[in-house]
Short mmCIF file of C-alpha atoms and ligand atoms in Angstrom, two decimals:
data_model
loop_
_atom_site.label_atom_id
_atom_site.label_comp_id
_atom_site.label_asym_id
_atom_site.label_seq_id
_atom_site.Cartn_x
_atom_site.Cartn_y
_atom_site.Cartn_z
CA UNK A 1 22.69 12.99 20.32
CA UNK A 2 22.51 14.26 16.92
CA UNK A 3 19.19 14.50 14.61
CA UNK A 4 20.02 11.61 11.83
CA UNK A 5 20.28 13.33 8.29
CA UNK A 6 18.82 10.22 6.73
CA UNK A 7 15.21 9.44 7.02
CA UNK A 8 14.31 5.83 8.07
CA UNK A 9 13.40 2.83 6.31
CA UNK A 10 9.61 2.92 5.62
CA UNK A 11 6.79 -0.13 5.49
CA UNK A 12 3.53 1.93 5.80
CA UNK A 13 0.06 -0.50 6.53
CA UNK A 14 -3.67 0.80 5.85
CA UNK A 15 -6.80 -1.28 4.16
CA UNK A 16 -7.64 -0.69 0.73
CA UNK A 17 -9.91 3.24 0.79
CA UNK A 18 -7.14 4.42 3.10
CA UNK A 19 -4.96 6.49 0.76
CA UNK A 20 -2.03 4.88 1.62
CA UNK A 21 -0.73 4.40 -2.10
CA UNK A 22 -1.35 8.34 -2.45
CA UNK A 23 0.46 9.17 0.99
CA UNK A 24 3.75 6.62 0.24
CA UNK A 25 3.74 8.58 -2.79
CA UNK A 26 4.07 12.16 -2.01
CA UNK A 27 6.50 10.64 1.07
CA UNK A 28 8.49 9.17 -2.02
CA UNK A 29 8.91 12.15 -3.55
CA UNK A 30 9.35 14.55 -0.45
CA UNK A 31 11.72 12.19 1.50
CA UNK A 32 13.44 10.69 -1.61
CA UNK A 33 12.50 7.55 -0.88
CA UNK A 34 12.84 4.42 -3.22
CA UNK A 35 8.79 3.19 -2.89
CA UNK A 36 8.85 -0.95 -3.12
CA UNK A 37 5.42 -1.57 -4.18
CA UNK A 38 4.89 -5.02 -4.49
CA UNK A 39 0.72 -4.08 -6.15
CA UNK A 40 2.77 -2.49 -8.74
CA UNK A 41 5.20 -5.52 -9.56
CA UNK A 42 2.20 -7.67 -10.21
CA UNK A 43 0.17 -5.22 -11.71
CA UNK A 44 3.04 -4.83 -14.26
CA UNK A 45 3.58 -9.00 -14.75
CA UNK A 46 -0.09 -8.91 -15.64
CA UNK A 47 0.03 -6.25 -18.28
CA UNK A 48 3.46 -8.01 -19.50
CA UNK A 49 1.74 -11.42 -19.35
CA UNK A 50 5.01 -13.40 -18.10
CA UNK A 51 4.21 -16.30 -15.94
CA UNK A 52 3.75 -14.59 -13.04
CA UNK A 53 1.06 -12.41 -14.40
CA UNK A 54 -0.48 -15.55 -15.75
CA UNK A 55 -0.79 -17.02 -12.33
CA UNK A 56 -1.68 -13.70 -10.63
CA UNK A 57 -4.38 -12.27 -12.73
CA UNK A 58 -7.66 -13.76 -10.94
CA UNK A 59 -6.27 -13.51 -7.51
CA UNK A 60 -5.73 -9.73 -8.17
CA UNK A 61 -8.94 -9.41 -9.95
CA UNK A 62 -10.75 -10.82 -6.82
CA UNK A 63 -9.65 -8.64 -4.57
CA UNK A 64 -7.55 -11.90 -2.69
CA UNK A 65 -4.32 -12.08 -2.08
CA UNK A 66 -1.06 -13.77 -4.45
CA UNK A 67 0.50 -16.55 -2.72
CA UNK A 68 3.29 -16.05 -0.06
CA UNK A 69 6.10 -17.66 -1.60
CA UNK A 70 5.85 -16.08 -4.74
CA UNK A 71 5.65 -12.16 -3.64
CA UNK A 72 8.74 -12.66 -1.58
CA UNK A 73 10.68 -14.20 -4.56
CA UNK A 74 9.28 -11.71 -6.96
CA UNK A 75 10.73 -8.81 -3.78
CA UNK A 76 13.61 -10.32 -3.70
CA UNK A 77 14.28 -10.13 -7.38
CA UNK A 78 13.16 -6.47 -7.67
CA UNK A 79 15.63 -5.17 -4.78
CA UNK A 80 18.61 -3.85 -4.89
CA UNK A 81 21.21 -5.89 -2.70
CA UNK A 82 22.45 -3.21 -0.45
CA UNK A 83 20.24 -0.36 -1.42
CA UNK A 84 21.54 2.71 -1.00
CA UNK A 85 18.09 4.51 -1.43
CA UNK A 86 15.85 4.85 1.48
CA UNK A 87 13.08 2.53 1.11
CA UNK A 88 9.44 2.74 1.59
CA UNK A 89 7.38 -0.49 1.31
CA UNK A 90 4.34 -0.36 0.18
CA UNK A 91 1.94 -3.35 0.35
CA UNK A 92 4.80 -5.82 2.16
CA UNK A 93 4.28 -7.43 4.35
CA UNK A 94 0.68 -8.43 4.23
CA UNK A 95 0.58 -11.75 6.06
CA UNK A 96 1.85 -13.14 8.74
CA UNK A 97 4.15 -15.64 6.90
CA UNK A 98 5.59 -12.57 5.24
CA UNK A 99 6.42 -10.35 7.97
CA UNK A 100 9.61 -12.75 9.45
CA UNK A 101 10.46 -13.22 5.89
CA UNK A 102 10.72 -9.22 5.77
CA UNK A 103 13.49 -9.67 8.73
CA UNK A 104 14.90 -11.99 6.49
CA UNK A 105 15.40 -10.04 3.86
CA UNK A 106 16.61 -7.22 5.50
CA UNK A 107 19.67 -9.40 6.93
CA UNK A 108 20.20 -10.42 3.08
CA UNK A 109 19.58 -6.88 1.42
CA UNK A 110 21.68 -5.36 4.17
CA UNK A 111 18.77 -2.74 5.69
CA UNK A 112 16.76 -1.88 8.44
CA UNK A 113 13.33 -0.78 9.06
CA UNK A 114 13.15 1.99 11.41
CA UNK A 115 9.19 2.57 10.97
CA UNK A 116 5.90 0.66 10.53
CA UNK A 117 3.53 3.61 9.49
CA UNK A 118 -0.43 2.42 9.84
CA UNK A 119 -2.92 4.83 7.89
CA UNK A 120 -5.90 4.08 10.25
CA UNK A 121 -9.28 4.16 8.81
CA UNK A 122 -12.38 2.67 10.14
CA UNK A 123 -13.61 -0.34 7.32
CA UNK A 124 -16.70 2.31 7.09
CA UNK A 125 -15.31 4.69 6.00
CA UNK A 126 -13.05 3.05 3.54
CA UNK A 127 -16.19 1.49 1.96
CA UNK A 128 -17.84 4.80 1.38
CA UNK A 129 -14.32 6.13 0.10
CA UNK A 130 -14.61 3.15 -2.55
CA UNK A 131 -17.98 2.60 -3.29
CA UNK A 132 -17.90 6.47 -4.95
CA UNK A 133 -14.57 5.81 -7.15
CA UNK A 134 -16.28 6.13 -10.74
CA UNK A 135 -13.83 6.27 -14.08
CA UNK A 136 -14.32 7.38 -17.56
CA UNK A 137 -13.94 4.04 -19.65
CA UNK A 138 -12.59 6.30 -22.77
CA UNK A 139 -9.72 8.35 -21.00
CA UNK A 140 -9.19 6.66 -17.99
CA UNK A 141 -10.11 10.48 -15.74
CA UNK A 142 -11.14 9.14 -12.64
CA UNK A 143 -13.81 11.05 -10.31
CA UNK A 144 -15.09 10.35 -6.89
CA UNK A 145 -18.82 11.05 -6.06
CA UNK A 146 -18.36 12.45 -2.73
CA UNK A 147 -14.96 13.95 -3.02
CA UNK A 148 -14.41 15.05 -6.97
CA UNK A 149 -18.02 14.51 -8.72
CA UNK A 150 -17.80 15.20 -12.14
CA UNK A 151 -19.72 18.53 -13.49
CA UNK A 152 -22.39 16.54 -14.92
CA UNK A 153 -23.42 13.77 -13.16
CA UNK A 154 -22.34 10.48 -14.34
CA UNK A 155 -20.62 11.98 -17.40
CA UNK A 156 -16.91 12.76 -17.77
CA UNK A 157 -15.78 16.41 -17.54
CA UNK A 158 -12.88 15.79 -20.79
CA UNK A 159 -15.44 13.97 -23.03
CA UNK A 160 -18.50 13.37 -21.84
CA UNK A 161 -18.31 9.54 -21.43
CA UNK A 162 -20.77 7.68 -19.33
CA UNK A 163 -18.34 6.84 -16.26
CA UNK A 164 -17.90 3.55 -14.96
CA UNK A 165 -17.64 1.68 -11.63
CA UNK A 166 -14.64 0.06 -12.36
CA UNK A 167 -14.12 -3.80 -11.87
CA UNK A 168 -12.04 -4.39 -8.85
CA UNK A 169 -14.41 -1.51 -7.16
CA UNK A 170 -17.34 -3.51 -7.68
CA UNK A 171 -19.31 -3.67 -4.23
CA UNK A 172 -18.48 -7.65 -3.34
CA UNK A 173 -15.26 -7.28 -4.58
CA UNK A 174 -14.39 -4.31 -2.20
CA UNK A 175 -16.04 -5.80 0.64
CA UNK A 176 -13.69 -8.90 -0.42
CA UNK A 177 -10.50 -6.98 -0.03
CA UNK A 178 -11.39 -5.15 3.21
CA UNK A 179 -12.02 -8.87 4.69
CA UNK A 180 -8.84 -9.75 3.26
CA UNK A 181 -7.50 -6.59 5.35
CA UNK A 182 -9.32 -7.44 8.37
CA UNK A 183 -8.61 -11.00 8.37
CA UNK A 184 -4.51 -11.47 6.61
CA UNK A 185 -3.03 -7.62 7.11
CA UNK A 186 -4.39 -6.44 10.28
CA UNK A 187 -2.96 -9.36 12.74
CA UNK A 188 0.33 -8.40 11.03
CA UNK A 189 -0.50 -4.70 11.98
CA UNK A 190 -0.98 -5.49 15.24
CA UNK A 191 1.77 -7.96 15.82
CA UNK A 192 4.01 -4.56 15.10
CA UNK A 193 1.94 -2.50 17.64
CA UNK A 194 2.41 -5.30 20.03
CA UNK A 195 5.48 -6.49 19.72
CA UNK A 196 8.06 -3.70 18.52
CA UNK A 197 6.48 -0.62 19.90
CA UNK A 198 9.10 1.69 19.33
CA UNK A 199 9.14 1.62 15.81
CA UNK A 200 5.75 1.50 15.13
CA UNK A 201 3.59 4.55 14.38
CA UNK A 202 -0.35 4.81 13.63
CA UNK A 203 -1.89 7.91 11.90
CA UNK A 204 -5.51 8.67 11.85
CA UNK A 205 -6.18 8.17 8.01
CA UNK A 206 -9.92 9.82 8.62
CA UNK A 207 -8.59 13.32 8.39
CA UNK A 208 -7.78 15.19 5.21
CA UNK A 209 -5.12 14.17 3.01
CA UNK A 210 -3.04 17.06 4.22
CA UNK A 211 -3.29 16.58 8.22
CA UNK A 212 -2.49 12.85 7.28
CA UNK A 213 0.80 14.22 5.34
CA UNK A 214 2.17 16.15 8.46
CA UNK A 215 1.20 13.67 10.99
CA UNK A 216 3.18 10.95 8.71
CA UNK A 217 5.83 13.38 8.37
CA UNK A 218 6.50 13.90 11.79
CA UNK A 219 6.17 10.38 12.68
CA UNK A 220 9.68 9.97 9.75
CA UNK A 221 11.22 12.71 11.39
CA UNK A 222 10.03 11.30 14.54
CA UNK A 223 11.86 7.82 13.97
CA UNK A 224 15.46 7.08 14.50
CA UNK A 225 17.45 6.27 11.38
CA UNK A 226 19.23 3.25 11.97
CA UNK A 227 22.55 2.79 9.57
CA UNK A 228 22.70 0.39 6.72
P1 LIG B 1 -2.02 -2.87 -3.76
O1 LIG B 1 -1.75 -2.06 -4.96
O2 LIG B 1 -0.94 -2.78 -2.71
O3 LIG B 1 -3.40 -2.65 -3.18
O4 LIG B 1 -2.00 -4.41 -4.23
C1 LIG B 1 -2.90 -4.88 -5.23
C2 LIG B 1 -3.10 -6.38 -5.10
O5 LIG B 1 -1.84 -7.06 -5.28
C3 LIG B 1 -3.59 -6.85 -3.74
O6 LIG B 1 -4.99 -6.78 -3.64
C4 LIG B 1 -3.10 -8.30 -3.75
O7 LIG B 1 -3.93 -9.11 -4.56
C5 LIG B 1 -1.76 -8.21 -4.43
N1 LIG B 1 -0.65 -8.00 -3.47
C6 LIG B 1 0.13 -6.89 -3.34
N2 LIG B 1 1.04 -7.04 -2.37
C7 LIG B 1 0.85 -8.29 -1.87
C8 LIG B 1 1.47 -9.05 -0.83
N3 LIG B 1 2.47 -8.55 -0.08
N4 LIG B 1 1.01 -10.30 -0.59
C9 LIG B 1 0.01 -10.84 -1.32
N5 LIG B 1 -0.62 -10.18 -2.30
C10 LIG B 1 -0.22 -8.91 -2.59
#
């Protein structure tokens, strides 16, 4: 049989400190991929202030989750009907009400998934990853202590700004969203691993950013492409 030119349909999975948001976006742009990031849509109705950001704003702020019903009508709304992009979802589905609703949607929209990519990383070591996030409340530069300290401690390399732990990294509020994780996204993680073997794939999201790249990579090229 021949290799399929296209690359598959994408929903990649991994707690918050996992770098998944990083990953699905260098696979974006490598692959060509259409990323469906459903953090973004409400991040966005927030800054607009519509009625959706209204109702979202504390949930996000928390670190819990937005409500079933609406993220699938606000998906729904912000895809294509019969894309003809590749997509990669990132941050759908999250919950086990949502993940039938994805099949659902892919009868509608006309696509299939061919992969469900988890970035594994321990809860740990995602805490640690977190916990050193510090940003410079003047410009926005973000640093991490372990990974990219700034040159002087606790000051910002572009203008010397005391940095800032910023809100949603506060300590209970990621120790909130990894129990989110643990408790709403992982069953839904596992249901895949169970349940549709072939098309799921897990990565070990402890290594460097760049082993992580090629071992998502190959799991793409890895997958078959189904048509539609
Ligand atoms: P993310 O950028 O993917 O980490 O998403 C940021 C926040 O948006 C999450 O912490 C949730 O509060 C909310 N969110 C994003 N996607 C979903 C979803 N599929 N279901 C419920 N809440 C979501």
């Amino acid at each position: 049989m021949s290799r399929p030119s296209l690359p598959p349909n994408v929903v990649i999975f991994g707690r918050p400190g996992s770098g998944k948001s990083s990953l699905a976006e260098r696979l974006a742009t490598e692959f060509g991929y259409l990323a469906v990031r459903t953090g973004e849509f409400l991040r966005e109705a927030v800054q607009r202030q519509d009625f959706v950001g209204r109702r979202v704003a504390q949930a996000l702020a928390r670190g819990e989750l937005v409500d079933d019903e609406l993220i699938v009508n606000l998906l729904r709304g912000n895809l294509p009907d019969h894309p003809t992009d590749r997509l990669l979802f990132d941050g759908f589905p999250r919950t086990l009400v949502q993940a039938p609703l994805l099949g659902d949607i892919e009868s509608e929209k006309g696509f299939k998934i061919g992969l469900f990519l988890e970035i594994a990383v321990s809860r740990e070591v995602a805490i640690a990853r977190m916990s050193g996030r510090r940003v410079c409340p003047a410009c926005g530069a973000t640093y991490h202590l372990l990974n990219q300290p700034p040159r002087t401690p606790g000051h910002c390399d572009v203008d010397g700004s005391p940095l800032e732990v910023r809100r949603d990294d506060s300590t209970e509020v990621i120790r909130q969203r990894q129990d989110v994780y643990d408790r709403q996204t992982m069953p839904v993680v596992l249901y895949y691993g169970v349940h549709d073997p072939d098309r799921f794939h897990a990565v070990n999201g402890e290594q460097s950013m760049d082993a992580v790249l090629a071992d998502a990579r190959e799991a793409i090229r890895n997958a078959t492409a189904p048509s539609g």
